[in-house]
Amino acid sequence: MPLVRISLRRGKSAAHLAALRNGIYAAMRETFNVPEDDRFILLHQHDAEEFDCDPNYLGIARSDDLVIVQIACNDTRTVAQKQAFYRRVAGNLAADPGLRPEDVFINLLETAKENWSFGNGIAQYA
């Protein structure tokens, strides 16, 4: 049930964008126990003037290849699962499409199960 939003600067290839989606989904399956086919991923590309991020916040040297991943999900994961997820995403995206770990920013937005409707006007998890 995670809803994934990926934001980055415009100009990457279709293969690069697919690698982002696939790497994040694989990490969710491996560390968050997300079921197969539970895949809802939105990708947002921005012109440089629409993508304003500090290049050195917390001493992390970010480049123009920065990818921001924001995920709305149930509030059921442990701190250890979240840490494993962050590591797995950074590792997956380093392997393909070749992102530096410094350029992977992740934010989880946790919500109660009853806050989801996957269609038909029904709260399937309530």
Coordinates of C-alpha atoms in Angstrom, one line a residue, residues 42-117:
L42 CA 4.5 8.5 -9.4
L43 CA 7.5 10.1 -10.9
H44 CA 7.9 13.9 -11.1
Q45 CA 10.5 15.6 -13.2
H46 CA 11.3 19.3 -12.6
D47 CA 13.3 22.0 -14.4
A48 CA 16.3 23.2 -12.5
E49 CA 14.5 26.4 -11.3
E50 CA 11.7 24.2 -9.9
F51 CA 14.0 21.9 -7.9
D52 CA 15.6 23.8 -5.0
C53 CA 17.6 21.7 -2.5
D54 CA 20.5 22.6 -0.4
P55 CA 23.7 20.9 -1.8
N56 CA 25.3 20.4 1.6
Y57 CA 22.7 20.1 4.4
L58 CA 23.9 18.0 7.3
G59 CA 27.4 17.8 5.6
I60 CA 26.1 15.6 2.8
A61 CA 27.4 16.7 -0.6
R62 CA 24.5 16.4 -3.1
S63 CA 24.8 16.9 -6.8
D64 CA 22.3 17.8 -9.5
D65 CA 21.4 14.1 -9.7
L66 CA 19.6 14.3 -6.3
V67 CA 16.5 12.1 -6.2
I68 CA 13.9 12.8 -3.5
V69 CA 11.7 9.8 -2.6
Q70 CA 8.6 10.4 -0.5
I71 CA 6.5 7.5 0.5
A72 CA 3.1 7.5 2.2
C73 CA 2.7 4.2 4.1
N74 CA 1.1 2.5 7.1
D75 CA 2.7 3.3 10.4
T76 CA 3.6 -0.3 11.1
R77 CA 7.3 -0.5 10.4
T78 CA 10.0 -0.7 13.1
V79 CA 13.0 1.6 13.2
A80 CA 15.2 -1.3 12.1
Q81 CA 13.0 -2.0 9.1
K82 CA 13.1 1.7 8.1
Q83 CA 16.9 1.8 8.4
A84 CA 17.2 -1.4 6.3
F85 CA 14.9 0.2 3.7
Y86 CA 17.0 3.3 3.5
R87 CA 20.2 1.3 3.0
R88 CA 18.5 -1.0 0.4
V89 CA 17.2 1.9 -1.6
A90 CA 20.6 3.6 -1.7
G91 CA 22.3 0.3 -2.6
N92 CA 19.8 -0.5 -5.3
L93 CA 20.0 2.9 -6.9
A94 CA 23.8 2.9 -6.7
A95 CA 23.8 -0.4 -8.6
D96 CA 21.3 0.9 -11.2
P97 CA 21.0 3.6 -12.4
G98 CA 24.3 4.5 -10.8
L99 CA 23.3 7.1 -8.2
R100 CA 25.7 8.2 -5.5
P101 CA 24.2 7.3 -2.1
E102 CA 24.6 11.0 -1.2
D103 CA 22.0 11.8 -3.9
V104 CA 19.2 9.6 -2.4
F105 CA 16.9 11.5 -0.1
I106 CA 14.0 9.5 1.5
N107 CA 11.1 10.7 3.5
L108 CA 8.4 8.4 5.0
L109 CA 4.9 9.8 5.7
E110 CA 3.2 7.3 8.0
T111 CA -0.5 7.1 8.3
A112 CA -3.2 4.9 9.9
K113 CA -4.6 2.0 7.8
E114 CA -8.1 3.5 7.6
N115 CA -6.7 6.5 5.6
W116 CA -6.5 4.5 2.4
S117 CA -9.0 3.8 -0.3

